[in-house]
CSV table of C-alpha atoms and ligand atoms in Angstrom, one decimal:
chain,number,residue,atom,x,y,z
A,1,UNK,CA,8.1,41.6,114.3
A,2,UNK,CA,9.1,39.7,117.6
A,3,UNK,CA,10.2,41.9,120.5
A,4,UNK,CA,14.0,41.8,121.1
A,5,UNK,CA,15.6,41.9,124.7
A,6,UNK,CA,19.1,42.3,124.9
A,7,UNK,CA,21.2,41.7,128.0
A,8,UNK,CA,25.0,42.4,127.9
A,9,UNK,CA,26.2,45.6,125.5
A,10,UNK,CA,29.9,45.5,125.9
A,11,UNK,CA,32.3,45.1,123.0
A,12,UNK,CA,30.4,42.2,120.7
A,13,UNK,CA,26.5,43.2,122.1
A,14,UNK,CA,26.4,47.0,121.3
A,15,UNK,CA,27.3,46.0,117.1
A,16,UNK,CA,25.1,43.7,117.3
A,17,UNK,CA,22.4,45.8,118.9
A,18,UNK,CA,23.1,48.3,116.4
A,19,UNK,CA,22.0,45.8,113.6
A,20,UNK,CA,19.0,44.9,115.0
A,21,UNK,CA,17.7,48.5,115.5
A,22,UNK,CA,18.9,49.7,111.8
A,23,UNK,CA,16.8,46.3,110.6
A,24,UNK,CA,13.4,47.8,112.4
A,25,UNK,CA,13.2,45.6,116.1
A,26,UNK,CA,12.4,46.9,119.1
A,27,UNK,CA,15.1,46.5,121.2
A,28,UNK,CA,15.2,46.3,125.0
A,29,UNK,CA,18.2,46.8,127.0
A,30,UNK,CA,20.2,46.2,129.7
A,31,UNK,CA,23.7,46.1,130.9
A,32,UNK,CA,25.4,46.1,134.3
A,33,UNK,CA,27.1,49.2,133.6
A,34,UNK,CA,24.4,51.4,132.2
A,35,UNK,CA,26.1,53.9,130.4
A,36,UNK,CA,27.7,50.8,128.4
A,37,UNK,CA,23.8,51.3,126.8
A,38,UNK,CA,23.2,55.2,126.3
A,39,UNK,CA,24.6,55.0,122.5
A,40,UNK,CA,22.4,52.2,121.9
A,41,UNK,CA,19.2,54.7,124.1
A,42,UNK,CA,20.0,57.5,121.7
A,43,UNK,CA,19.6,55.0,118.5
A,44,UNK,CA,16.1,54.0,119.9
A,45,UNK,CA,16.9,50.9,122.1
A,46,UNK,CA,14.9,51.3,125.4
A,47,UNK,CA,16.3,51.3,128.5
A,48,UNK,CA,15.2,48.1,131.4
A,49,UNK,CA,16.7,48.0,135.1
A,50,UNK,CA,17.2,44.3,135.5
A,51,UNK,CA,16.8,41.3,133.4
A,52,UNK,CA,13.4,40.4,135.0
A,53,UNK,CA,12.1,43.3,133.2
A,54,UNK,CA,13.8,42.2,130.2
A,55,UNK,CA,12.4,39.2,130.0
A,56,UNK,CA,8.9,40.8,131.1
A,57,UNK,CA,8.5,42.9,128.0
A,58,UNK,CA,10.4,40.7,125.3
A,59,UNK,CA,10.1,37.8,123.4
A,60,UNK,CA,13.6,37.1,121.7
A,61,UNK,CA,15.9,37.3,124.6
A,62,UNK,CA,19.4,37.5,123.4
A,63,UNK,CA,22.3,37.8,125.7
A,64,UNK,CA,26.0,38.3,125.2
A,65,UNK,CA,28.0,38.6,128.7
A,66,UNK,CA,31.1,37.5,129.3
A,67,UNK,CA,31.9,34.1,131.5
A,68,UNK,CA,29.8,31.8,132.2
A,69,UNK,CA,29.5,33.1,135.9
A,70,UNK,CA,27.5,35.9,134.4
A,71,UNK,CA,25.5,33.7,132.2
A,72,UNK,CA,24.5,31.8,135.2
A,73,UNK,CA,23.4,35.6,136.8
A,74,UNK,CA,21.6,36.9,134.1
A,75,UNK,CA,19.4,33.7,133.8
A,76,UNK,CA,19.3,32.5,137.5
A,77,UNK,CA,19.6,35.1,140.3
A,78,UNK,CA,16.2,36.8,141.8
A,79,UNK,CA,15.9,39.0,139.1
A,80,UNK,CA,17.3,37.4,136.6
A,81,UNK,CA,15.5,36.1,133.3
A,82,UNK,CA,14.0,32.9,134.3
A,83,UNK,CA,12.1,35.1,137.2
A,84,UNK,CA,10.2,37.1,134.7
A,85,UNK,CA,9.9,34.5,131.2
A,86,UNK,CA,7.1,34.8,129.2
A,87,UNK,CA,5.8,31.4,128.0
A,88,UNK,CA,7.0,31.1,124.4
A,89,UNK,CA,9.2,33.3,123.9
A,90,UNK,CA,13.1,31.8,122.9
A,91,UNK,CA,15.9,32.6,125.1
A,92,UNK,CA,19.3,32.9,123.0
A,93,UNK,CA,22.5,32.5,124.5
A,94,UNK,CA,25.5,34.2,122.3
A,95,UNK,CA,27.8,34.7,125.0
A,96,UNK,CA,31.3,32.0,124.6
A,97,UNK,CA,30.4,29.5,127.2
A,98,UNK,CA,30.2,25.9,128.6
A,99,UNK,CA,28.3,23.4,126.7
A,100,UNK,CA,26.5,22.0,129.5
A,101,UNK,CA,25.5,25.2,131.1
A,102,UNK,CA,23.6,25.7,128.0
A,103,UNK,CA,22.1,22.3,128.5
A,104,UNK,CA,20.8,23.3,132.0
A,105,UNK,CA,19.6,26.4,130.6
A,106,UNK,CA,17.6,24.4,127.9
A,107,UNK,CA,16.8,22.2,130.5
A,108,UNK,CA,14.9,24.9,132.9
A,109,UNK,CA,13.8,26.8,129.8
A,110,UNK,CA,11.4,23.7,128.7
A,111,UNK,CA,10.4,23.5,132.6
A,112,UNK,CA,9.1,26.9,132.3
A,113,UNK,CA,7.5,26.6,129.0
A,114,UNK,CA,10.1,28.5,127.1
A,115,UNK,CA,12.8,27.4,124.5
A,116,UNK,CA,17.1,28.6,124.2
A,117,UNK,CA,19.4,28.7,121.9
A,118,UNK,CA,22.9,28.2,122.5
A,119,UNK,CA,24.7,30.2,119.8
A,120,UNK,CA,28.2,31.4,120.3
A,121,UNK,CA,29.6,33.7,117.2
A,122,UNK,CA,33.0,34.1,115.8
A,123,UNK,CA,33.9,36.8,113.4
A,124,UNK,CA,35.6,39.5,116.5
A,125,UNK,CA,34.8,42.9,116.9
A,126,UNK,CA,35.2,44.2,113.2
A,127,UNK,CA,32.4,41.2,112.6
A,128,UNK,CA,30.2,42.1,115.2
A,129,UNK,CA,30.8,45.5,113.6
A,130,UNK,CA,30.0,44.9,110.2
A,131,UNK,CA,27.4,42.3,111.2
A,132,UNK,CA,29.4,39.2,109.7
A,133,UNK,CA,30.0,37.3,112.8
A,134,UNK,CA,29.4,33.6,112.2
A,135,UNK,CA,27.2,32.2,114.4
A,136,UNK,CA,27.3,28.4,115.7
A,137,UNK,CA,23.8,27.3,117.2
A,138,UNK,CA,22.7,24.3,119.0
A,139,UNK,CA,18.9,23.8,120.2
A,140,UNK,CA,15.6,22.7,118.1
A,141,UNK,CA,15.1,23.3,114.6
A,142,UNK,CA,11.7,25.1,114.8
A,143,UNK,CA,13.2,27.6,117.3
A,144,UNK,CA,16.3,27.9,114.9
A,145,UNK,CA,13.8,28.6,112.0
A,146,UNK,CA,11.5,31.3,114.4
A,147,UNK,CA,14.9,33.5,115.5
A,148,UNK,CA,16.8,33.0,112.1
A,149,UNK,CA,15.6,36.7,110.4
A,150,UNK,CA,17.2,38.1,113.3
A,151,UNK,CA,20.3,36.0,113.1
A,152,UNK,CA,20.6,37.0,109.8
A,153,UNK,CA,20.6,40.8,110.3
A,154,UNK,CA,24.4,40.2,112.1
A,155,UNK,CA,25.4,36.8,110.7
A,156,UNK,CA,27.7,36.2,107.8
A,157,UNK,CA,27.7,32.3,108.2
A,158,UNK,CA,24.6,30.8,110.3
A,159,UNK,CA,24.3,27.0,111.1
A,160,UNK,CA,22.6,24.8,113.4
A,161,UNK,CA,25.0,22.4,114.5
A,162,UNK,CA,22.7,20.2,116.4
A,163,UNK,CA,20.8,19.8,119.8
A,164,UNK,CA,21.4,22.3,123.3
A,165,UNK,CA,25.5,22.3,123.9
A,166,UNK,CA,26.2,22.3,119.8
A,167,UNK,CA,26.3,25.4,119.4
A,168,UNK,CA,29.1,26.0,122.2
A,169,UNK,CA,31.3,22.6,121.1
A,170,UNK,CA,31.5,23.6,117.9
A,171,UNK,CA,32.8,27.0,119.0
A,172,UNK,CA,35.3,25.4,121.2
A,173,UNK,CA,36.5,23.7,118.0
A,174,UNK,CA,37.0,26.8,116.8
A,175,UNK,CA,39.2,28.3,119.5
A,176,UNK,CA,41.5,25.0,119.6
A,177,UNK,CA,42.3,25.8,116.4
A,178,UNK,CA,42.4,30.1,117.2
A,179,UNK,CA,45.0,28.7,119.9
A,180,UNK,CA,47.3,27.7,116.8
A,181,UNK,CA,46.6,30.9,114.7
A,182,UNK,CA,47.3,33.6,117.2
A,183,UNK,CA,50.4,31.6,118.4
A,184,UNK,CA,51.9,30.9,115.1
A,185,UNK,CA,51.3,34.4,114.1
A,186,UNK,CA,53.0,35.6,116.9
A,187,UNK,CA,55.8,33.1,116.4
A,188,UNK,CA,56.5,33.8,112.8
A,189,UNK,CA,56.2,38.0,113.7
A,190,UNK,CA,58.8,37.3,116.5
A,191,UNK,CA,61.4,34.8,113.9
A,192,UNK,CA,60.8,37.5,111.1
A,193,UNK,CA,61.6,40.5,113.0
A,194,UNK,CA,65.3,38.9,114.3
A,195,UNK,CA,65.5,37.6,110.7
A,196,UNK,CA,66.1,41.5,110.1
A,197,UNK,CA,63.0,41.5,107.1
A,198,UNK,CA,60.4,44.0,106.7
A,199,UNK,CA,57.6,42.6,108.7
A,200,UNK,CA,54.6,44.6,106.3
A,201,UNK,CA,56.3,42.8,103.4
A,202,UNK,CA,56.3,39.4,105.2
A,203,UNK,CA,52.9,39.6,106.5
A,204,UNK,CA,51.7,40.9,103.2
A,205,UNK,CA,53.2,37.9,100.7
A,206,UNK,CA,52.5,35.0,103.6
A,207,UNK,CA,49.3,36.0,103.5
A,208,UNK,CA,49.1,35.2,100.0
A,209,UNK,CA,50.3,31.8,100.2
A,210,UNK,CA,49.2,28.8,102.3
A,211,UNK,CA,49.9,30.7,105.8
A,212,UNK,CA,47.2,32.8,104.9
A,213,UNK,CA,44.3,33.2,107.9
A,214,UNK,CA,41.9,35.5,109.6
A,215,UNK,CA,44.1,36.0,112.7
A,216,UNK,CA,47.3,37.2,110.8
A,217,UNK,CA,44.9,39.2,108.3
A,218,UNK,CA,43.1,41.2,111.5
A,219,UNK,CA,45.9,41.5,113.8
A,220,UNK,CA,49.2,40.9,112.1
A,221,UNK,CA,48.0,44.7,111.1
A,222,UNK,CA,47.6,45.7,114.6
A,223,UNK,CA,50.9,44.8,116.0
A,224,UNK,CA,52.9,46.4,113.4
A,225,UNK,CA,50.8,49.5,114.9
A,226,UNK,CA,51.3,48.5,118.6
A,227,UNK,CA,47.7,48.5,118.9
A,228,UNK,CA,47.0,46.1,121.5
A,229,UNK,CA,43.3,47.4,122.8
A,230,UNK,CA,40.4,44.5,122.8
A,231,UNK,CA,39.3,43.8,119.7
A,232,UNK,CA,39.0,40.1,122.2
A,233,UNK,CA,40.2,40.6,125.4
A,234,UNK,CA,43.2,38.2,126.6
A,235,UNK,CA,41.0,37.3,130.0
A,236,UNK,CA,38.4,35.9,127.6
A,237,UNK,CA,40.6,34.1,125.4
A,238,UNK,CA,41.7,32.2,128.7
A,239,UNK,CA,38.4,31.5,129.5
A,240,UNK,CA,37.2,30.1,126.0
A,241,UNK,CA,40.6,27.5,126.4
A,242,UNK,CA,39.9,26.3,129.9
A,243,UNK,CA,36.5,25.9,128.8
A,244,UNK,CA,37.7,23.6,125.5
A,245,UNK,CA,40.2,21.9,127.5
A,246,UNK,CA,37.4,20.9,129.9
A,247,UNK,CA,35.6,19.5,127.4
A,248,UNK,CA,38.6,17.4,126.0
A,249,UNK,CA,39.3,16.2,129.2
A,250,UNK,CA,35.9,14.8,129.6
A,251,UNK,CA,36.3,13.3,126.1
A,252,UNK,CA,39.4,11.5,127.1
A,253,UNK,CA,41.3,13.9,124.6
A,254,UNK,CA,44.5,15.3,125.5
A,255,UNK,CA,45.3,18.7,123.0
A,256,UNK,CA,48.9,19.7,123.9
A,257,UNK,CA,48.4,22.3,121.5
A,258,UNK,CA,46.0,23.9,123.0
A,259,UNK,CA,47.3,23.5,126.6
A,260,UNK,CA,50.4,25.4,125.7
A,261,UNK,CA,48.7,28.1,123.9
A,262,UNK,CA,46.9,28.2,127.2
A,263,UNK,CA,50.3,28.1,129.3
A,264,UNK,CA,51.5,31.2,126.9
A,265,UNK,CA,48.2,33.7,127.7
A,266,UNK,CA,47.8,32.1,131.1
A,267,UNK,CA,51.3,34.2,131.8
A,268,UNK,CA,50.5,37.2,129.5
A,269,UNK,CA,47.6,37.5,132.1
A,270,UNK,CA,50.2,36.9,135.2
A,271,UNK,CA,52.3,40.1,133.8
A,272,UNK,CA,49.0,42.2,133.7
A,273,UNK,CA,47.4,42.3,130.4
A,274,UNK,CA,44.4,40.4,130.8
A,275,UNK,CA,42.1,43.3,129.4
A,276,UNK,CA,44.5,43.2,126.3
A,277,UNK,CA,43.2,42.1,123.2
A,278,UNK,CA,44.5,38.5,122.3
A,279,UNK,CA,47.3,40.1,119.8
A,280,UNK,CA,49.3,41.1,122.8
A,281,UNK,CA,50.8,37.9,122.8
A,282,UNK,CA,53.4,39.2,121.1
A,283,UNK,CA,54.2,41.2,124.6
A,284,UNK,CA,56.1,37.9,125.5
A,285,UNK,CA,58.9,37.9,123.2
A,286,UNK,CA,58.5,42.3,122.0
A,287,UNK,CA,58.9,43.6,126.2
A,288,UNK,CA,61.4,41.5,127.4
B,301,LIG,P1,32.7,42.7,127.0
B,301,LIG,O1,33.0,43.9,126.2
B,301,LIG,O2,33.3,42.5,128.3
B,301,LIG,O3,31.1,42.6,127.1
B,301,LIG,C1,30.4,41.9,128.0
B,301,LIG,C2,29.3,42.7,128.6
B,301,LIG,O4,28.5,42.0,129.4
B,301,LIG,C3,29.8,43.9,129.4
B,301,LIG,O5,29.3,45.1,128.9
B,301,LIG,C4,29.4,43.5,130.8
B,301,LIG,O6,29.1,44.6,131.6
B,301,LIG,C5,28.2,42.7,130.5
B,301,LIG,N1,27.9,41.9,131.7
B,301,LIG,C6,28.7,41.0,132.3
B,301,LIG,N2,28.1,40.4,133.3
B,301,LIG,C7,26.9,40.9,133.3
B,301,LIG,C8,25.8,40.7,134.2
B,301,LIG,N3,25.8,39.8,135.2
B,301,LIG,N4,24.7,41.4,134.0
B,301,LIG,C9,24.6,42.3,133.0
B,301,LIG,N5,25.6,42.6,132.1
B,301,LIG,C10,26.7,41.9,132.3
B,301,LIG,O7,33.1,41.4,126.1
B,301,LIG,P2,32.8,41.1,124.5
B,301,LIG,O8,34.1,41.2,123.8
B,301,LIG,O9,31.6,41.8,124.0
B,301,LIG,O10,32.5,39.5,124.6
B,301,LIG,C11,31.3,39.0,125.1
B,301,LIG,C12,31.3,37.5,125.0
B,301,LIG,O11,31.5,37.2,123.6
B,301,LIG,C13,32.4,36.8,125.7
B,301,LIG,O12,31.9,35.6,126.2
B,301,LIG,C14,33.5,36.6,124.6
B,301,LIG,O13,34.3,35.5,124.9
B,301,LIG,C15,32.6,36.4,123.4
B,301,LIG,N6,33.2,36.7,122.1
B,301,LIG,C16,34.0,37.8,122.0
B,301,LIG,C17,34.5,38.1,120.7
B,301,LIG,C18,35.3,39.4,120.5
B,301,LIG,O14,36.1,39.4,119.5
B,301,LIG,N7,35.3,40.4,121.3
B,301,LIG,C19,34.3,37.3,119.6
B,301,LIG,C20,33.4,36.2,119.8
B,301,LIG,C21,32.9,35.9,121.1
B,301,LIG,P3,30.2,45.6,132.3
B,301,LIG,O15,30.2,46.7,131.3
B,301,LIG,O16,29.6,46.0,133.6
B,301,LIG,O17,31.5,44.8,132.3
């Protein structure tokens, strides 16, 4: 069994680490808060200070941070992984980022002797939890083929959607159309609610019919509870957008969709509740 090294344990990472100890790997760690790691220490994963070390003493080098700035850390900074890589070992990016950052990392990777995998996953934290995310990668097919048992111990759905940058277009075509769920769930919660009906009723029979999706079936639930804690944090929600309507602009596309949904969390962010999950939306119409 390869080595694992895993860099970034917040909400999505510290699931996902949890599958790969309970399927047998030996998991290294690390995290810029440390304590973020002492569950995972406890179930078995060890402990590394930086992720040079990482690198060092693994072989599948997964990481899962949160913008691309701290992709471009973990990978490039003095300690950072490309300081410390092992020649053949795979370096797997599953951290929502920019398409071309994961070519550059390719890019240096194949400098240095080394292959990565961009591979973005979908599926929130109750995927990550029940190790059903799905998981969008772009790279080489033989590297794809070598890391796939592991992708498999926390993926429901698992594709390789073409060469380095695939795997992160294809997850910003996923959060375009997240942009139209999220707001059209919040819009039909807010309409319902001054409608006078019974919102459980409403969310229970629409999501029987042809309105039926995976953001009114996770967190229509949630805001009827007023639980607004990440699940997906708001902040990274802005990011993924900016990100996909970078991308469009560079394609000559113009999604006005997209760039309102953006407009909408953009100000949810302004009135402080950028480490909301994405479900607060609703705060827009519900605290005025
Ligand atoms: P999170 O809870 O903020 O986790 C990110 C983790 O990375 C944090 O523990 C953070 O450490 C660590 N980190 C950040 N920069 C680092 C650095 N330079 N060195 C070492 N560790 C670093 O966020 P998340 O919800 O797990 O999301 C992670 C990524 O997955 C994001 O790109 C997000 O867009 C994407 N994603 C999230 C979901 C979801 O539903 N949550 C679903 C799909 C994709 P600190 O503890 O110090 O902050």
């Amino acid at each position: 069994m390869k080595k694992i090294g895993f860099i970034g344990t917040g909400v999505m990472g510290a699931s996902i680490v949890k599958h790969l100890l309970s399927a047998g790997y030996e998991v290294n760690v690390y995290n810029r808060t440390k304590n973020k790691t002492d569950e995972l220490v406890e179930l078995g994963a060890i402990w590394k200070d930086t992720p040079k070390d990482i690198a060092q003493t693994s072989e599948l080098i997964f990481t899962m941070v949160g913008f691309p700035e701290d992709v471009e850390e973990v990978y490039y900074s003095d300690n950072g992984i490309f300081s410390g890589v092992q020649s053949g070992s795979i370096l797997i990016d599953l951290t929502t980022s920019q398409p071309s950052l994961a070519e550059k990392i390719y890019k240096t990777a194949k400098e240095k002797g080394v292959s990565a995998l961009d591979a973005p996953v979908s599926g929130g934290d109750l995927g990550a939890k029940n190790g059903t995310v799905t998981t969008m990668v772009g790279g080489d097919e033989e590297d794809f083929e070598i890391v796939k048992p592991v992708f498999t111990t926390f993926s429901g759905t698992l594709e390789l959607q073409g060469p380095a940058g695939s795997g992160q277009h294809t997850k910003m075509a996923n959060q375009i159309m997240i942009a139209g769920t999220m707001t059209g769930l919040t819009e039909l919660l807010v309409y319902a609610k001054a409608a006078g009906l019974n919102l459980e009723k409403v969310l229970k029979t629409v999501g029987g019919g042809s309105a039926a999706n995976w953001s009114l079936q996770n967190y229509g639930p949630r805001i009827l509870k007023e639980d607004y804690s990440a699940g997906f944090f708001v902040k990274h929600f802005i990011k993924d957008l900016g990100i996909a309507l970078d991308e469009a602009n560079k394609l000559g596309l113009n999604l006005p969709s997209t760039q309102n949904a953006k407009k909408l969390y953009d100000q949810l962010k302004d009135n402080g509740n950028g480490d909301d999950g994405t479900q607060a939306l609703i705060k827009l119409w519900w605290e005025k």
